[in-house]
XYZ file of C-alpha atoms in Angstrom:
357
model
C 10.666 -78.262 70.639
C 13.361 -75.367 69.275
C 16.260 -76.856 71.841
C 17.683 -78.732 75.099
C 19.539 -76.857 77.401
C 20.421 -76.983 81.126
C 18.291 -75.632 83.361
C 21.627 -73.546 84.843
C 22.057 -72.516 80.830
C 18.811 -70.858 80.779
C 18.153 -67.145 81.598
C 15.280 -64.758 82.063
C 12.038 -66.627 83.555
C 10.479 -69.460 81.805
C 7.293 -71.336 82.342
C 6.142 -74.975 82.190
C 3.049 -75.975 79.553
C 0.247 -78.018 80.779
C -1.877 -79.891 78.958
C -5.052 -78.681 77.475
C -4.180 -74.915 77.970
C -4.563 -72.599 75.122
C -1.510 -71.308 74.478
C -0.452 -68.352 71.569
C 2.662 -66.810 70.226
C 2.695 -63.088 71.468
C 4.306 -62.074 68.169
C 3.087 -64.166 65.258
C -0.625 -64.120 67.067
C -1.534 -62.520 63.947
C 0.014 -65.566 61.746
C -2.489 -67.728 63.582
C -0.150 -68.850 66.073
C -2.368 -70.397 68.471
C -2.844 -74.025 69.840
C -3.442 -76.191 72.616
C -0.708 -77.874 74.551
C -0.360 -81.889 74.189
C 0.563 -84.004 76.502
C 4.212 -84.570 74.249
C 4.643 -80.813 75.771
C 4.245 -81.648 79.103
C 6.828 -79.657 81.248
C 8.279 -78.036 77.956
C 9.382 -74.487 79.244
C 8.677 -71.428 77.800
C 9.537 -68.000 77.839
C 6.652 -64.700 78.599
C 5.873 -64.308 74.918
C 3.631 -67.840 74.930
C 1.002 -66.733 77.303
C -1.117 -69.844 78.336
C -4.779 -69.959 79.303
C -7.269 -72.388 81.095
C -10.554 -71.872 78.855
C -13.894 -71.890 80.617
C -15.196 -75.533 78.943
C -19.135 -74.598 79.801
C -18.843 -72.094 77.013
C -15.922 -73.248 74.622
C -13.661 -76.130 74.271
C -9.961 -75.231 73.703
C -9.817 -77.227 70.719
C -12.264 -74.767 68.550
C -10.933 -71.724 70.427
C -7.622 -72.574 68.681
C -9.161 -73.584 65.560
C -11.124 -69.924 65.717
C -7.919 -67.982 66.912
C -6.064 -69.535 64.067
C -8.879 -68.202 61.353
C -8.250 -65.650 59.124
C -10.916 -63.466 60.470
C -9.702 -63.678 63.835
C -5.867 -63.089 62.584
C -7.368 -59.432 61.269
C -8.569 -58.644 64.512
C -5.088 -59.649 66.100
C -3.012 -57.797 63.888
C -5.210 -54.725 64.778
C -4.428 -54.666 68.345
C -0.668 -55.956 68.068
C 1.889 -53.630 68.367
C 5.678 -53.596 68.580
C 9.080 -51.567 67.367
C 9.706 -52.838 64.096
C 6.576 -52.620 61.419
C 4.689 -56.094 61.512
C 7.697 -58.653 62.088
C 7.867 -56.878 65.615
C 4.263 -57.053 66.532
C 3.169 -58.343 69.648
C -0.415 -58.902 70.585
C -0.649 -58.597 74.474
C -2.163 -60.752 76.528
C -4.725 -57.807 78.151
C -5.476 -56.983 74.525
C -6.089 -60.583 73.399
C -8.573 -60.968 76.041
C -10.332 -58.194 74.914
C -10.809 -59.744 71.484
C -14.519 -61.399 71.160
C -15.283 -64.714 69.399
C -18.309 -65.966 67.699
C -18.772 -68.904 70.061
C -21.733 -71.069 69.172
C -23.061 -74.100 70.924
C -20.616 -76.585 72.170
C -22.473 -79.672 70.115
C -21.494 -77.136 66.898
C -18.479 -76.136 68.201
C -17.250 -79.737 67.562
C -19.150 -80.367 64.683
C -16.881 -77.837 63.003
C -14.116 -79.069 64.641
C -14.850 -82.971 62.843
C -15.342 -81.085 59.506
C -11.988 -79.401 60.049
C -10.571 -82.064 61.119
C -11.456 -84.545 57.954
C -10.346 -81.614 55.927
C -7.080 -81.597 57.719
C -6.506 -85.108 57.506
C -6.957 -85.544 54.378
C -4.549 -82.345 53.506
C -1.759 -84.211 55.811
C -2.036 -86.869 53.204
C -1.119 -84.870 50.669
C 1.095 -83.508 52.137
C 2.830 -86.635 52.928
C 2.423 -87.903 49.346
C 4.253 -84.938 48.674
C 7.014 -85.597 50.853
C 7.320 -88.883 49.378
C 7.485 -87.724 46.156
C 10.311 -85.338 46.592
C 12.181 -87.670 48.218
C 11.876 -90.641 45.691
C 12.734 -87.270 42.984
C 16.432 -87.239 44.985
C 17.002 -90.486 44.707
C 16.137 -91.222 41.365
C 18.606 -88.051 40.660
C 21.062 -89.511 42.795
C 20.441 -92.780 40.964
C 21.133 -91.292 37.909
C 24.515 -89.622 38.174
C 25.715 -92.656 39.622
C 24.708 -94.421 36.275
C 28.591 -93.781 34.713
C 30.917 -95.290 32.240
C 33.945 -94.552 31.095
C 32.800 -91.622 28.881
C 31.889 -89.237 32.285
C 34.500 -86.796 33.394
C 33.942 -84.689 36.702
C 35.239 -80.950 36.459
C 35.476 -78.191 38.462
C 32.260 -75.267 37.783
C 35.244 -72.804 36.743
C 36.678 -75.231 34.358
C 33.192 -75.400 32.587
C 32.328 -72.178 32.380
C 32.398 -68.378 33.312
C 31.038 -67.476 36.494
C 29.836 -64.070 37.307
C 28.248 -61.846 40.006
C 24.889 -59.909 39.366
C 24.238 -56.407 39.641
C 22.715 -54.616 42.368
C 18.739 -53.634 42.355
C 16.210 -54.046 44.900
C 12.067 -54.834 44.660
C 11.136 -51.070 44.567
C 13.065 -50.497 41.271
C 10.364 -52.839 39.596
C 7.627 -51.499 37.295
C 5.171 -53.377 35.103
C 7.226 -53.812 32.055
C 10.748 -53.532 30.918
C 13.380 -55.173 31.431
C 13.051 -58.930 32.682
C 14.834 -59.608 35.659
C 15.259 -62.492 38.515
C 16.365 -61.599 42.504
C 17.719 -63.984 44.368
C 15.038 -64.305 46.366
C 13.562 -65.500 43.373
C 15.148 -68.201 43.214
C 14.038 -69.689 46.209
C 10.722 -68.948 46.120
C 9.106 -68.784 42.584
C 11.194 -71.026 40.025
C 11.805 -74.548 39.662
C 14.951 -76.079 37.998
C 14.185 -73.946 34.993
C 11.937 -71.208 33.174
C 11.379 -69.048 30.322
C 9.629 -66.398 32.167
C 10.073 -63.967 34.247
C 8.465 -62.069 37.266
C 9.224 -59.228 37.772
C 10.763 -56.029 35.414
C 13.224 -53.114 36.023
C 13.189 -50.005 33.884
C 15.118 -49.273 30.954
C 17.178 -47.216 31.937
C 18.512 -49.204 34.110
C 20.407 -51.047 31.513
C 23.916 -49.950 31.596
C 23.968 -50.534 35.831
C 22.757 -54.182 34.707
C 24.554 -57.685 34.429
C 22.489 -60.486 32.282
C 22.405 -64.051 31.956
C 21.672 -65.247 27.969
C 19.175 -67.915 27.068
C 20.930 -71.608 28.427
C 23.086 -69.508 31.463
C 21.801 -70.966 35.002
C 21.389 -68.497 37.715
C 22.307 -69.359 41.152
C 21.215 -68.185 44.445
C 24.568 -67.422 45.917
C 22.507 -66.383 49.811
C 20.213 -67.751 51.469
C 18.566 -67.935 55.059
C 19.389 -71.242 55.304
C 21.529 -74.042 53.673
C 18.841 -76.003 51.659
C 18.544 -72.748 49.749
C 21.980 -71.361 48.694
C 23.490 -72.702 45.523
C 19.773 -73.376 44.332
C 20.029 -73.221 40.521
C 17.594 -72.186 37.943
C 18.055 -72.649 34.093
C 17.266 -69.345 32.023
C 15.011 -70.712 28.684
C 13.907 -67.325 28.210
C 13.788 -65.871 24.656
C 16.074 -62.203 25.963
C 18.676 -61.385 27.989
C 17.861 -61.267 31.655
C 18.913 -59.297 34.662
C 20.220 -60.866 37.548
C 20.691 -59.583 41.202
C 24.132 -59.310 42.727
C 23.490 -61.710 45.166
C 23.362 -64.351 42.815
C 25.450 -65.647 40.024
C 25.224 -66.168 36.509
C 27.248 -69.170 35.082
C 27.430 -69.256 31.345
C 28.430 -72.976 30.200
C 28.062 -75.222 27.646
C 26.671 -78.202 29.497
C 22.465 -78.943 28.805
C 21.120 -76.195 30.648
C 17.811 -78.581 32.358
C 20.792 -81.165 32.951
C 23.101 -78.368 34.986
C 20.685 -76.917 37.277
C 19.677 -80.420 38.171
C 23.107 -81.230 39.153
C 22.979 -78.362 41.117
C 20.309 -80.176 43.731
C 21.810 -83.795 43.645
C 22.649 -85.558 46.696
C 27.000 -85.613 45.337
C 26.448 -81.887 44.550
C 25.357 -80.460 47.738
C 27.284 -83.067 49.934
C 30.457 -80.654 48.451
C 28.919 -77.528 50.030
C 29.726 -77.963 53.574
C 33.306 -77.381 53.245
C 32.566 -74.063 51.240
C 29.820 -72.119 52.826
C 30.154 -68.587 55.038
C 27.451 -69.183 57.821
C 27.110 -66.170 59.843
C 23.337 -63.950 59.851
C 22.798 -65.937 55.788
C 24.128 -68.636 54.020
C 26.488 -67.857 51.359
C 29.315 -69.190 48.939
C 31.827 -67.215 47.311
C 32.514 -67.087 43.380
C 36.079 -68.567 44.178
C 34.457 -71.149 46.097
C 31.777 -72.205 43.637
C 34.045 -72.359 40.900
C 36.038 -74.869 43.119
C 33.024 -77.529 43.388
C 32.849 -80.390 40.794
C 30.057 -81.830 38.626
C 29.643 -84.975 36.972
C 29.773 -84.571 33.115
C 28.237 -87.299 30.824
C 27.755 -86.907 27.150
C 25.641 -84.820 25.832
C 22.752 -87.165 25.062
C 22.918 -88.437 28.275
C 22.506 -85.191 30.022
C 19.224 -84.625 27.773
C 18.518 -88.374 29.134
C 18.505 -87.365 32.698
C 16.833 -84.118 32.091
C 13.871 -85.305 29.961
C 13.524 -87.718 33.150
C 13.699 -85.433 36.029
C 11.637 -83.086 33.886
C 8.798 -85.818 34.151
C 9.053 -86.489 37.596
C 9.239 -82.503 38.550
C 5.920 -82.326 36.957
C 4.362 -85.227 38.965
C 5.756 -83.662 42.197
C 4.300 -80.288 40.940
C 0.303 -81.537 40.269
C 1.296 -82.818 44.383
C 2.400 -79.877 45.379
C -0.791 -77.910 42.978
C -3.388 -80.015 44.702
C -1.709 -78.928 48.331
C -2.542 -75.731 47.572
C -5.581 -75.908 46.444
C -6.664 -78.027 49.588
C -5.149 -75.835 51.970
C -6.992 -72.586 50.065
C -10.572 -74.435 50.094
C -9.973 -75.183 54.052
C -9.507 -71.430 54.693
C -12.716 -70.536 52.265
C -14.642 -73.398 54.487
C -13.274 -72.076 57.711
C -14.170 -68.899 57.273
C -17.405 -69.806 56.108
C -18.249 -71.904 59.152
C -17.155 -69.339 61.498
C -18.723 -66.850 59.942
C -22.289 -68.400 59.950
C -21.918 -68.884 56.259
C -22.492 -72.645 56.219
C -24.018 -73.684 59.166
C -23.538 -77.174 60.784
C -25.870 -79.472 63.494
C -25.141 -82.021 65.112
C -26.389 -84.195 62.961
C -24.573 -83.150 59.954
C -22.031 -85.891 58.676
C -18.236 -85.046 57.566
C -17.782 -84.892 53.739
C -15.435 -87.982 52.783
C -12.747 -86.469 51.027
C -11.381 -89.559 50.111
């Protein structure tokens, strides 16, 4: 559920889901927003833009109508008759034009045959997935573990007192071309680097230059915005071989500590615990330069910080081949749904689940 509230709190009408109704999300109905209603969402209300539905069972269960609603093939179809005031992220696909939509129904006894393949598949990707989970948690504690690992030789400073931070320089996604100069947005950050990297994604032209700011080889650059609090202050080391650009909605911190070592701190448990009393949370996330350059980090010796970050290196890469083998589960289960809804690979009754064990 998104919230409680009073019944007197609520306004605008609102409907109760029942059980076993096929129910959709009028605006992300082509993002395969479809499902049916458990019994945990029994009496959860709703607002007009999650239309429900009582399928016809003699011809379809709502289980596979979900399952083919949520397809990729069927999402094209969606996204076709959606419509809205703002391009895609508005969309809505109405309920008269959803029913006009046609589905590939086959037999019921197929119907959940392909459901049981589905299923295995899915099971065995919530596995992963919780593998995953596991790992990144044991990777915060072991970092946690870590810093707490001090002697007398640790100091803990303030970021300004360790370095020079600075702002980024304004340029947004259509200024990129296929080569030039190397450059990193913020969003970047989030999205495409771990704790470090010595590539880039993405290139602005040359002459561009003198608008630019750069990090060197060894500066971390840190997401300064986000959508959200996990993400702002996420760090990533630059290892590159050049200069790169960075976007003004991040900062560049040049420092002397072990670059792997810094942008580590940067996602431990003492770190982030600091960031409450510091952020600006109206539409985004964000922390000011002043404010950042108020927060503290744990300093060891040198060797020790290439201790920790030789270690957290090893584990990132474990929780990486996790995260690797996610994907690639997830991407065969689209390639096998699509293949069993489009006649592709055709099931019976008789056919047996693969054991993805």
């Amino acid at each position: 559920m998104r919230e409680e509230r009073k019944g007197s709190a609520v306004k605008g009408k609102c409907y109760a889901l029942k059980p076993g109704l096929l129910v959709y999300n009028r605006l992300f109905a082509w993002k395969q927003s479809f499902a049916v209603v458990t019994d945990d969402y029994d009496g959860v209300v709703v607002s007009n833009e999650f239309p429900q539905f009582e399928v016809d069972t003699a011809q379809a269960t709502p289980e596979f109508l979900a399952l083919y609603c949520s397809s990729p093939v069927f999402a094209a179809k969606a996204l076709s008759l959606s419509s809205g005031s703002a391009a895609v992220s508005r969309n809505r696909l109405k309920e008269a034009d959803f029913l006009r939509l046609e589905v590939a129904c086959p037999p019921l006894k197929v119907q959940e045959r392909i459901l049981e393949v589905i299923t295995a598949v899915d099971t065995f990707i919530e596995a992963l997935l919780a593998e995953a989970e596991a790992a990144a948690a044991a990777r915060t504690a072991l970092l946690d573990e870590l810093l707490r690992r001090r002697d007398d030789s640790w100091t803990d400073k303030p970021i300004g007192k360790l370095g020079t931070v600075t702002r980024g320089k304004r340029f947004i996604k259509s200024d990129y071309v296929d080569s030039g100069i190397g450059c990193i947005h913020y969003s970047q950050i989030h999205t495409d680097f771990g704790a470090h990297t010595n590539e880039v994604h993405s290139w602005l032209p040359e002459g561009m230059r003198p608008k630019l700011r750069f990090a060197k080889p060894g500066d971390l650059v840190i997401a300064g915005t986000s959508e959200n609090f996990d993400g702002v202050l996420k760090a990533v080391a630059w290892l590159g071989e050049e200069d790169v650009a960075v976007h003004d909605d991040a900062y560049i911190f040049e420092h002397e500590l072990e670059p792997r070592f810094a942008s580590y701190v940067f996602t431990s448990p003492g770190f982030r615990a600091q960031l409450p009393a510091v952020i600006s949370n109206t539409k985004v996330v964000r922390v000011s330069k002043d404010a950042l350059e108020r927060l503290t980090v744990p300093v060891p010796l040198p060797d020790t910080q290439k201790e920790i970050a030789d270690t957290m290196d090893t584990i990132d890469r474990q929780v990486r081949a996790i995260s690797d083998e996610v994907a690639r589960a997830q991407t065969a289960r689209a390639a096998l749904l699509d293949a069993l809804l489009t006649h592709k690979i055709d099931v019976t009754p008789s056919d047996r689940p693969t054991d993805l064990a």
